[in-house]
Amino acid sequence: MISVRKPDHALSRRQRRTLRAFAGVVCPPDPPLDTVWTDVLADVERFLAATAPGTRALLLMSFTVLDERARLTPEGRGRRFADLDRFRAEACYRRLARGSRRTRTLLILMKGVLTLHYYALPQVEEALGYHPAAYVRATASRRTERYGEQIRLGERLALGDGPGTGP
Amino acid sequence: MTAVVAPKGLVTGDDVPGDLEVECDVVVVGSGAGGATTAAELADGGLDVVVVEEGGYHPTASFAMDVPRALRTLYRDAGVQTAFGRPPVAFSEGRCVGGSTVVNGGMSFRTPDRVLQRWAREGVRAITPEVMAPYFERVERRLSVGPQDPESIGRDSELFRAGAERQGWRLIPNTRNQLHCCGCNACLWGCPTGAKRSMLVTNVPRALHRGARLYADCRVERITRDGERATGVVGRFRRRDRAPGPTLRVRASVVVAAGGAVQSPALLRRSGFRSASGRLGRNLTLHPNARVIGIFDEPVRGWHGVHQAYQVREFIDEGILLAAANLPPALVTLGLPHHGAELAELMADYDRMVIAGCLVEDTTTGRVRTVPGLGPVVSYQLDGAGARRALRGITLTAQTLLAAGARRVLLPLRGAPEVRSPHELDAVLAGPVAMSDLDLFTVHLMGTTRMGDDARQAVVSSFGEFHGATGLYVADAGLFPGPVGINPMETIVALAIRNAEELLEKWRRHGR
């Protein structure tokens, strides 16, 4: 039998379901493509793996608590957040966001993890009219054409090879 | 993935097959503003230098406008760090070859005279404006510090400038370490043109050019010692897949800790060094920042133009700076209370936003502790004066945006409504604002290994040598006795040159 090693810090199936449900509430309701959620979750997984162990544990625990906490709300009626339809999940989120200052702060942090990765997707950026790569190419090329010689001189100066580089 | 070819002298974690032992004159921990500069100066002076950097090597050609990737690869802990307090202050540090200079905004200012004079009064020798001037000149020449070319300044900066000028406020064009920066607004994700003269493209190659060796992807676990003498460092490489790699042992006559004001005191503590002053890890200042967003009727396209072009200096004597500094959409969403459809509606106006903010000089200090299993833990409790100052900074920033024509302004105050006029702004601020409702962040961490000649007051000498230890130096923003009140990079680099010069002089006198 071939065994495939699970990458370190991979999200569990349950964590994925919670994050997907949460993303459906905090991110815009009409994403450009349904497949964005796969990309968002993959990016969130990589991001969490790069955070400090304490931060990762806090965030993942917060998602688990949110998932379970939903059971105790009128919207949840015993069901976990991941099992709620979008309408009830939204209502549940709003209720929790009206809670204590600490809960609100934590929800903003959790929301930020999802929206950060949603709004970094190229197709979402494009929809906002934000397409920096082409702009970088154009301005970089203008820079080289206009200032090429001065740039080369400055680069030599930094290495200590140009004129005026003494102490 | 294309393999990255490292320059001569630079070794990455993937290049090292097994445990490694090296010897040198000086080992420098960290390759940011302080570390790379120290390494370049000492290598220039003929010493055999080894630099150990925890982060990876990412050359200019690898930089793209990919925010999540940059957070994961160029920043410590994906850019998510917190100074605990009420309110907490979010902070970020660079972790890559070149350190935070790779991901900062590139502002380069001389230390204000009043700050240098204050530091001199607080027991730092040879720190007057006259003494420091030649060092600033060297920094500015080597890092091409100067004003922006006019075509690189974006509409967001011009609107902010107009708003400040309408109020009659003094404003300066920023000087930046840049070589004809084209204004592509990618400073925080690694400059894709190399125009920003970060350490990655200046003092790191300069040090390598002079024969220094740099080991990347290697976290220094401790400084080795023989009694009170530092004798080198022990570190562990990390593979690209994050798996722990072989160990690195460096034997050196001198160790320079330059990991920044959070990591350096933590490294010194876990290596068993203690300061008689009791201030190792204390005296942390961090320039609390707050972000205010203005939405205009006209298209702004804040991402067409340099990250930050002007600073309002009218309130510098009150310890407040204001500036516009664009961010990509992904980062704008952080901290906003909006979600779902509301967030989509707000973000649809992204191209009409001016993202501005204030930086305030600290009125209190925080602390870096080391907690087993967690590493450095940062705490910072804003005091009443600091909260009032931050609130005033937020008010002034909002007033600037409204004067510039913003039709909606979002304040970094939890639960505060949007404001659409100076009258509405006054109404919001007329009520009490809880300190814990301030939404603060920073990228300037300073002061945890403060310098000064009195070992009862300071952790290191006026030239960075650890009081009570031999062969051990600090070369980062931890040296600052107090907040610098402006962007700190030029101060760090200038101090590193000054202190390296002193170290070289001592080396020549005593043979080490």
XYZ file of C-alpha atoms in Angstrom:
679
model
C 0.000 0.000 0.000
C 1.333 3.410 -0.880
C 1.252 5.813 2.021
C 1.218 9.503 1.316
C 2.757 11.548 4.124
C 0.481 14.296 5.304
C 2.308 17.637 5.214
C 3.141 19.136 8.580
C 0.448 21.411 9.941
C -2.117 20.207 7.397
C -5.657 21.116 8.395
C -7.914 18.294 9.489
C -11.095 17.563 7.550
C -13.127 19.118 10.314
C -11.004 22.256 10.415
C -11.394 22.588 6.658
C -15.176 22.358 6.921
C -15.276 25.013 9.634
C -12.979 27.344 7.726
C -14.984 26.852 4.527
C -18.224 27.672 6.346
C -16.628 30.690 7.998
C -15.234 31.887 4.659
C -18.731 31.668 3.198
C -19.907 34.176 5.791
C -17.002 36.616 6.087
C -15.928 36.745 2.449
C -18.145 38.335 -0.221
C -21.157 36.191 -1.118
C -20.605 36.089 -4.871
C -17.038 35.022 -5.571
C -15.877 35.185 -9.204
C -15.635 31.369 -9.350
C -16.738 28.579 -7.006
C -13.232 27.182 -7.099
C -11.875 30.173 -5.173
C -12.606 28.401 -1.908
C -10.203 25.607 -2.753
C -7.497 28.198 -3.423
C -8.336 30.221 -0.319
C -8.196 27.180 1.958
C -4.923 25.994 0.412
C -3.401 29.435 0.976
C -4.771 29.653 4.524
C -3.253 26.254 5.285
C 0.162 27.396 4.054
C -0.192 30.668 5.958
C -1.059 28.940 9.227
C 1.926 26.647 8.792
C 4.148 29.744 8.613
C 2.771 31.388 11.756
C 4.273 30.856 15.202
C 3.094 27.680 16.965
C 1.246 29.721 19.611
C -0.567 31.831 17.018
C -1.505 28.789 14.960
C -2.822 26.979 18.013
C -4.829 30.037 19.091
C -6.372 30.498 15.659
C -7.228 26.854 15.133
C -8.658 26.586 18.630
C -10.728 29.709 17.980
C -12.226 28.137 14.862
C -13.035 24.979 16.800
C -14.630 26.995 19.604
C -16.668 28.973 17.080
C -17.817 25.748 15.476
C -18.956 24.322 18.810
C -20.216 27.608 20.232
C -22.759 27.796 17.408
C -24.602 24.832 18.988
C -25.568 27.053 21.919
C -27.031 29.866 19.832
C -30.682 30.102 18.766
C -29.530 29.946 15.146
C -27.501 26.801 15.722
C -30.043 24.865 17.784
C -27.536 22.195 18.633
C -25.786 22.162 15.273
C -22.184 23.093 14.633
C -21.309 26.220 12.669
C -20.069 24.123 9.743
C -23.477 22.415 9.538
C -25.522 25.607 9.324
C -26.901 26.923 6.071
C -25.460 30.263 4.967
C -28.393 32.287 6.298
C -28.177 30.771 9.787
C -24.392 30.879 9.807
C -24.527 34.592 8.994
C -27.017 35.231 11.800
C -24.921 33.193 14.192
C -21.781 35.148 13.230
C -23.579 38.444 13.778
C -24.749 37.299 17.200
C -21.249 36.267 18.248
C -19.818 39.534 16.867
C -22.095 41.401 19.259
C -20.501 39.542 22.161
C -17.686 40.532 24.448
C -14.827 42.747 23.313
C -12.496 39.747 23.416
C -14.806 37.706 21.189
C -15.106 40.577 18.709
C -11.322 40.995 18.583
C -10.843 37.290 17.991
C -13.512 37.210 15.267
C -11.826 40.122 13.467
C -8.529 38.247 13.610
C -10.129 35.020 12.314
C -11.976 36.920 9.622
C -8.730 38.646 8.600
C -7.039 35.309 7.926
C -9.786 34.406 5.432
C -10.310 37.790 3.780
C -6.552 38.344 3.452
C -6.303 35.262 1.276
C -9.576 35.845 -0.561
C -8.569 39.375 -1.586
C -5.089 38.226 -2.589
C -6.467 35.885 -5.273
C -5.503 37.239 -8.716
C -9.068 36.952 -10.060
C -10.442 38.903 -7.077
C -7.752 41.573 -7.407
C -8.516 41.804 -11.103
C -12.214 42.317 -10.353
C -11.273 45.292 -8.164
C -9.213 46.785 -10.969
C -5.994 46.022 -9.097
C -3.409 44.405 -11.355
C -0.002 45.441 -10.102
C 2.163 43.044 -12.126
C 1.578 44.873 -15.418
C 2.104 48.211 -13.711
C 5.378 47.047 -12.162
C 6.598 45.831 -15.573
C 5.752 49.116 -17.265
C 7.267 51.405 -14.623
C 10.345 49.217 -14.192
C 11.031 49.335 -17.882
C 10.577 53.126 -17.961
C 13.002 53.394 -15.021
C 15.725 51.461 -16.817
C 15.307 53.420 -20.045
C 15.373 56.778 -18.322
C 17.974 56.286 -15.614
C 20.031 53.253 -16.700
C 23.472 54.842 -16.379
C 22.758 56.473 -12.998
C 21.372 53.198 -11.704
C 24.523 51.321 -12.663
C 26.647 53.972 -10.952
C 24.563 53.784 -7.771
C 24.814 50.016 -7.724
C 28.604 50.177 -7.954
C 28.637 52.744 -5.185
C 26.773 50.395 -2.862
C 29.361 47.676 -3.449
C 32.167 50.093 -2.679
C 33.517 49.973 -6.229
C 32.503 53.368 -7.484
C 33.929 56.822 -7.043
C 33.290 58.478 -3.714
C 32.954 55.215 -1.844
C 35.665 55.861 0.713
C 34.835 56.282 4.345
C 10.184 25.841 -8.769
C 13.357 27.311 -10.274
C 16.407 26.847 -8.106
C 17.796 30.090 -6.756
C 21.475 30.562 -7.463
C 23.049 32.217 -4.439
C 25.983 34.600 -4.831
C 29.493 33.492 -3.894
C 29.899 33.262 -0.139
C 26.192 32.766 0.572
C 25.134 29.291 1.691
C 21.479 28.314 2.085
C 19.988 25.544 4.215
C 19.564 23.294 1.192
C 23.267 23.575 0.312
C 24.553 22.114 3.581
C 24.834 18.310 3.575
C 25.868 17.814 7.189
C 26.943 19.485 10.411
C 29.287 22.357 9.839
C 32.011 23.983 11.936
C 33.585 27.239 10.888
C 35.992 29.738 12.400
C 36.173 33.465 11.873
C 37.088 36.712 13.568
C 33.525 37.985 13.971
C 30.166 36.272 13.706
C 27.148 38.498 13.125
C 23.680 37.169 13.937
C 21.184 38.741 11.543
C 21.553 40.416 8.148
C 19.230 43.408 8.464
C 20.107 47.089 8.744
C 22.436 46.589 11.717
C 23.854 43.146 10.925
C 24.598 43.574 7.227
C 26.133 46.996 7.811
C 28.334 45.737 10.644
C 29.421 42.789 8.499
C 30.246 45.023 5.523
C 32.205 47.498 7.642
C 34.218 44.819 9.431
C 34.899 42.931 6.202
C 35.979 46.238 4.644
C 38.340 46.588 7.603
C 39.967 43.262 6.788
C 38.292 40.998 9.350
C 37.069 37.506 8.552
C 33.309 37.781 9.018
C 30.536 35.191 9.116
C 26.877 36.250 9.048
C 24.163 33.848 10.210
C 20.623 34.655 9.074
C 17.519 32.796 10.196
C 15.517 33.665 7.095
C 15.964 32.513 3.534
C 17.705 34.048 0.572
C 15.214 35.627 -1.819
C 16.804 37.615 -4.617
C 15.167 40.588 -6.293
C 14.148 38.485 -9.299
C 11.968 36.315 -7.054
C 9.822 39.191 -5.788
C 6.284 39.347 -7.117
C 3.177 41.136 -5.900
C 2.039 38.000 -4.116
C 1.127 39.125 -0.603
C 0.523 35.717 1.037
C 3.754 34.322 -0.384
C 5.713 37.356 0.798
C 4.210 37.056 4.277
C 5.217 33.415 4.470
C 8.728 33.795 3.093
C 9.971 37.284 3.994
C 8.308 37.919 7.360
C 8.750 36.265 10.738
C 5.760 34.127 11.678
C 3.930 35.160 8.490
C 3.823 38.763 9.707
C 1.494 37.937 12.588
C 3.050 38.992 15.888
C 1.504 40.745 18.825
C 2.670 42.912 21.668
C 0.245 41.928 24.399
C -1.596 44.664 26.264
C -4.896 46.534 26.168
C -5.051 47.243 23.312
C -2.716 44.670 21.791
C -0.317 46.114 19.216
C 0.171 43.993 16.091
C 3.695 44.038 14.732
C 5.785 42.549 11.932
C 9.477 41.876 11.463
C 11.336 40.815 8.360
C 13.005 37.401 8.383
C 15.079 36.920 5.257
C 18.510 37.857 3.965
C 18.430 41.656 4.281
C 16.038 41.533 7.235
C 13.313 44.134 7.655
C 14.969 46.427 5.107
C 13.643 44.059 2.424
C 10.043 44.683 3.513
C 10.062 48.209 4.910
C 8.745 51.333 3.207
C 12.227 52.629 2.493
C 12.037 55.892 4.425
C 15.482 57.130 5.377
C 15.832 60.086 7.726
C 18.636 61.282 9.953
C 18.019 60.950 13.661
C 16.530 64.278 14.770
C 19.008 66.485 16.641
C 16.706 66.705 19.649
C 16.749 62.890 19.932
C 20.541 62.667 19.686
C 20.871 65.389 22.297
C 18.455 63.534 24.575
C 20.434 60.313 24.169
C 23.655 62.205 24.973
C 22.031 63.539 28.146
C 20.968 59.995 28.995
C 24.562 58.795 29.071
C 25.525 57.879 25.507
C 29.001 59.071 24.538
C 29.912 60.464 21.099
C 26.341 60.753 19.857
C 25.948 64.491 19.220
C 24.609 65.665 15.841
C 28.116 66.853 14.920
C 29.680 63.475 15.658
C 26.941 61.582 13.822
C 26.816 63.790 10.712
C 29.654 62.027 8.809
C 28.035 58.639 9.478
C 24.709 59.826 8.110
C 26.524 61.146 5.043
C 28.070 57.727 4.458
C 24.725 55.970 4.823
C 23.082 58.375 2.424
C 25.812 58.064 -0.188
C 25.969 54.280 -0.100
C 22.232 53.681 0.041
C 21.410 56.429 -2.499
C 19.168 58.273 -0.049
C 17.243 61.074 -1.712
C 13.848 62.428 -2.677
C 11.579 60.602 -5.097
C 11.559 61.387 -8.809
C 8.327 63.352 -9.349
C 6.824 60.832 -11.790
C 6.893 58.140 -9.072
C 4.549 59.976 -6.701
C 0.982 58.749 -6.754
C -2.377 60.431 -6.490
C -2.938 59.193 -2.931
C 0.154 61.030 -1.734
C -0.817 64.163 -3.646
C -4.309 64.154 -2.158
C -2.870 63.738 1.324
C -0.440 66.545 0.677
C -3.282 68.784 -0.539
C -5.283 67.998 2.600
C -2.353 68.937 4.852
C -1.601 72.086 2.884
C -5.232 73.179 3.105
C -4.844 73.059 6.868
C -1.611 75.039 6.629
C 0.429 72.185 8.052
C 4.144 71.683 7.467
C 4.907 68.720 5.282
C 8.166 67.306 3.912
C 8.929 65.178 0.856
C 10.291 61.882 2.122
C 13.886 60.987 1.581
C 14.209 57.288 0.831
C 16.994 54.798 0.234
C 16.184 54.355 -3.423
C 17.828 54.572 -6.781
C 15.267 56.119 -9.096
C 12.404 54.204 -7.534
C 9.690 53.842 -10.156
C 6.840 54.016 -7.639
C 5.420 50.548 -8.174
C 4.292 50.362 -4.554
C 5.717 46.933 -3.834
C 8.104 47.923 -1.029
C 6.492 45.728 1.598
C 6.702 42.541 -0.528
C 10.306 42.871 -1.680
C 11.214 45.544 -4.229
C 10.885 43.827 -7.635
C 13.262 46.262 -9.368
C 16.001 46.542 -6.763
C 15.430 50.311 -6.695
C 14.886 50.223 -2.955
C 18.402 49.977 -1.604
C 17.725 47.387 1.043
C 20.534 45.444 2.664
C 19.823 42.615 0.215
C 21.231 44.729 -2.625
C 23.725 46.894 -0.744
C 25.548 45.866 2.418
C 24.979 42.121 2.074
C 26.646 41.964 -1.371
C 29.206 44.501 -0.159
C 30.137 42.199 2.734
C 30.252 39.137 0.461
C 32.346 41.082 -2.042
C 34.885 41.656 0.750
C 35.070 37.967 1.591
C 32.401 37.589 4.276
C 30.424 34.327 4.378
C 26.687 34.259 4.959
C 24.711 31.231 6.148
C 20.994 31.643 5.463
C 18.103 29.496 6.790
C 19.990 29.013 10.041
C 18.511 29.950 13.393
C 21.063 30.714 16.063
C 20.036 28.788 19.144
C 22.606 30.237 21.496
C 25.781 32.183 21.839
C 28.565 29.983 23.195
C 30.672 31.333 26.022
C 33.671 30.733 28.157
C 32.790 32.454 31.412
C 31.860 35.993 30.448
C 33.575 35.783 27.068
C 31.451 35.109 23.991
C 33.156 32.479 21.860
C 30.799 31.913 18.949
C 27.334 30.652 18.145
C 25.488 27.401 17.603
C 22.642 27.305 15.136
C 20.509 24.878 13.221
C 19.721 24.997 9.535
C 16.192 24.612 8.269
C 15.441 22.852 5.005
C 13.051 24.297 2.453
C 10.373 21.848 3.632
C 10.873 23.265 7.169
C 12.490 20.074 8.389
C 15.319 20.691 10.863
C 18.684 20.384 9.176
C 22.280 20.057 10.316
C 23.886 22.235 12.958
C 26.266 25.112 12.432
C 28.987 25.878 14.963
C 30.877 29.095 14.527
C 33.943 29.844 16.642
C 34.693 33.557 16.727
C 36.517 36.130 18.806
C 33.583 38.501 18.622
C 29.824 37.880 18.452
C 27.482 40.605 17.245
C 23.764 40.132 17.950
C 21.761 41.979 15.292
C 18.442 40.187 15.187
C 16.319 43.197 16.102
C 14.900 44.503 19.365
C 12.784 41.389 19.973
C 15.097 38.569 18.909
C 18.434 39.921 20.214
C 17.464 40.199 23.905
C 15.843 36.772 23.647
C 19.033 35.271 22.192
C 21.178 36.930 24.871
C 18.915 35.668 27.626
C 18.730 32.095 26.402
C 22.535 32.148 26.129
C 22.735 33.010 29.816
C 23.824 36.641 29.585
C 22.391 38.953 32.196
C 22.629 42.710 32.523
C 23.462 44.312 35.851
C 21.104 47.113 34.823
C 18.190 44.663 34.880
C 17.114 46.206 31.569
C 17.853 43.434 29.120
C 14.557 43.016 27.265
C 13.002 46.027 28.964
C 12.679 49.623 27.736
C 10.844 48.475 24.572
C 9.395 51.294 22.505
C 7.462 50.694 19.306
C 5.959 53.850 17.797
C 2.278 52.865 17.871
C 0.717 53.384 14.435
C -2.946 53.651 13.488
C -4.500 53.464 10.032
C -7.269 55.708 8.711
C -8.950 55.071 5.351
C -10.469 57.851 3.270
C -12.774 57.084 0.338
C -12.929 59.680 -2.406
C -15.330 60.338 -5.283
C -12.512 60.389 -7.793
C -10.361 57.414 -8.770
C -7.163 57.478 -6.716
C -5.326 54.315 -7.753
C -3.105 54.542 -4.698
C -1.045 51.623 -5.972
C 0.197 53.779 -8.868
C 2.973 55.557 -7.039
C 5.505 55.126 -4.285
C 4.405 53.560 -1.009
C 4.840 56.807 0.928
C 5.949 60.157 -0.516
C 5.349 62.814 2.156
C 5.187 63.143 5.909
C 3.287 65.811 7.816
C 5.838 67.118 10.320
C 3.652 69.873 11.796
C 3.107 67.852 14.978
C 6.565 66.321 15.380
C 7.091 68.219 18.647
C 3.958 66.523 19.965
C 5.441 63.185 18.872
C 3.070 62.680 15.938
C 3.792 62.008 12.254
C 1.157 61.620 9.526
C 1.494 60.022 6.091
C -0.412 58.277 3.321
C 0.869 54.768 2.592
C -0.990 52.535 0.169
C -1.667 48.859 0.865
C -2.938 46.100 -1.444
C -6.597 45.024 -1.106
C -5.762 41.921 0.930
C -4.185 43.970 3.691
C -6.864 46.656 3.665
C -9.370 44.057 4.839
C -7.378 43.262 7.984
C -8.788 44.903 11.052
C -11.968 46.060 9.333
C -15.165 45.041 11.110
C -17.019 44.593 7.786
C -17.760 41.141 6.468
C -19.591 39.440 3.619
C -21.629 41.733 1.381
C -20.700 44.835 3.414
C -17.042 44.082 2.917
C -17.576 43.523 -0.805
C -19.358 46.868 -1.072
C -16.556 48.646 0.759
C -13.799 46.950 -1.223
C -15.506 47.827 -4.512
C -14.214 51.319 -3.714
C -10.618 50.115 -3.324
C -9.418 52.265 -6.199
C -10.922 55.349 -4.562
C -9.182 54.832 -1.230
C -6.384 56.798 0.350
C -4.857 54.749 3.127
C -3.166 57.000 5.627
C -1.988 56.783 9.167
C -0.183 58.264 12.100
C 2.936 57.215 13.960
C 3.229 58.367 17.544
C 6.261 58.552 19.768
C 5.955 56.337 22.826
C 5.128 57.683 26.251
C 5.729 54.348 27.955
C 7.822 51.215 27.522
C 7.168 47.513 27.135
C 9.140 44.348 27.575
C 10.417 41.233 25.804
C 10.377 38.061 27.896
C 11.470 34.602 26.885
C 9.006 31.847 27.626
C 10.185 28.255 27.183
C 8.326 26.676 24.291
C 6.970 29.983 23.035
C 10.134 32.012 22.451
C 10.083 35.777 22.877
C 6.835 37.187 24.257
C 6.317 40.905 23.864
C 4.180 42.988 26.188
C 3.364 46.666 25.873
C 0.735 48.483 27.876
C -0.202 51.807 26.354
C -0.632 54.489 29.016
C -3.157 57.316 29.126
C -0.783 59.838 27.553
C 0.044 57.427 24.749
C -3.643 56.721 24.106
C -4.414 60.451 23.955
C -1.527 60.958 21.583
C -2.669 58.093 19.346
C -6.213 59.440 19.350
C -4.949 62.896 18.428
C -2.906 61.358 15.596
C -5.995 59.541 14.330
C -8.015 62.774 14.513
C -5.384 64.744 12.586
C -5.126 62.040 9.924
C -8.904 61.988 9.513
C -8.993 65.783 9.311
C -6.347 65.682 6.566
C -8.356 63.179 4.534
C -11.571 65.159 4.937
C -9.777 68.386 3.973
C -8.487 66.577 0.887
C -12.060 65.753 -0.134
C -12.708 62.283 1.264
C -16.434 61.566 1.362
C -16.157 58.719 3.858
C -13.515 58.108 6.508
C -13.024 54.843 8.413
C -11.425 55.226 11.822
C -9.277 52.632 13.617
C -11.575 52.678 16.639
C -13.562 49.532 17.357
C -17.270 50.213 17.057
C -16.887 53.761 15.677
C -19.121 54.666 12.752
C -17.803 56.010 9.449
C -17.548 59.775 9.371
C -18.413 61.981 6.415
C -17.578 65.463 7.664
C -15.460 67.272 10.248
C -18.662 67.746 12.223
C -19.304 63.983 12.342
C -15.661 63.423 13.273
C -15.999 65.811 16.193
C -19.202 64.073 17.272
C -17.542 60.634 17.299
C -14.550 61.911 19.223
C -16.626 63.933 21.669
C -17.647 60.740 23.414
C -15.303 58.632 25.516
C -13.029 56.295 23.569
C -11.857 53.227 25.449
C -8.134 52.656 25.194
C -8.784 49.042 24.270
C -10.827 50.149 21.247
C -7.754 51.592 19.529
C -6.592 49.440 16.636
C -2.801 49.773 16.635
C 0.108 48.197 14.805
C 3.822 48.842 14.337
C 6.938 47.861 12.460
C 9.408 49.839 14.602
C 10.653 47.960 17.677
C 13.456 49.566 19.668
C 15.284 49.932 22.939
C 15.543 46.489 24.572
C 19.349 46.487 24.795
C 19.805 50.190 25.381
C 23.230 51.740 25.053
C 25.022 53.984 27.546
C 28.239 54.037 29.479
C 26.706 53.434 32.895
C 26.358 49.678 33.367
C 23.709 50.301 36.038
C 21.463 52.019 33.499
C 22.354 50.475 30.160
C 22.728 46.975 28.735
C 25.524 47.796 26.297
C 28.193 50.493 26.116
C 27.892 53.637 24.030
C 29.399 51.589 21.179
C 27.270 48.480 21.550
C 29.536 46.241 23.686
C 27.621 44.222 26.259
C 28.381 45.438 29.796
C 29.853 42.620 31.816
C 30.806 40.398 28.885
C 33.774 40.323 26.552
C 33.590 40.009 22.797
C 29.835 40.484 22.689
C 28.098 43.333 20.857
C 24.607 44.379 19.823
C 23.938 46.161 16.514
C 20.246 46.792 15.970
C 17.426 49.117 17.061
C 17.624 47.602 20.532
C 20.477 50.063 21.123
C 18.206 53.105 21.139
C 17.848 54.548 24.656
C 14.401 55.820 23.689
C 12.085 56.162 20.703
C 13.580 57.926 17.697
C 10.220 59.409 16.687
C 10.729 58.819 12.946
C 11.500 55.834 10.702
C 14.541 54.236 12.374
C 16.486 52.566 9.553
C 19.040 55.297 8.896
C 19.750 55.589 12.622
C 20.404 51.842 12.864
C 22.744 51.864 9.863
C 24.618 54.977 11.010
C 25.105 53.533 14.515
C 26.286 50.240 13.019
C 28.970 52.052 10.982
C 30.029 54.104 14.005
C 30.183 51.101 16.308
C 31.963 48.912 13.757
C 34.594 51.611 13.406
C 35.131 51.542 17.184
C 35.270 47.742 17.181
C 37.880 47.763 14.407
C 39.928 50.317 16.306
C 39.812 48.138 19.397
C 40.713 45.063 17.345
C 43.771 46.808 15.936
C 44.825 48.013 19.368
C 44.433 44.726 21.175
C 44.716 42.186 18.424
C 41.012 41.350 18.696
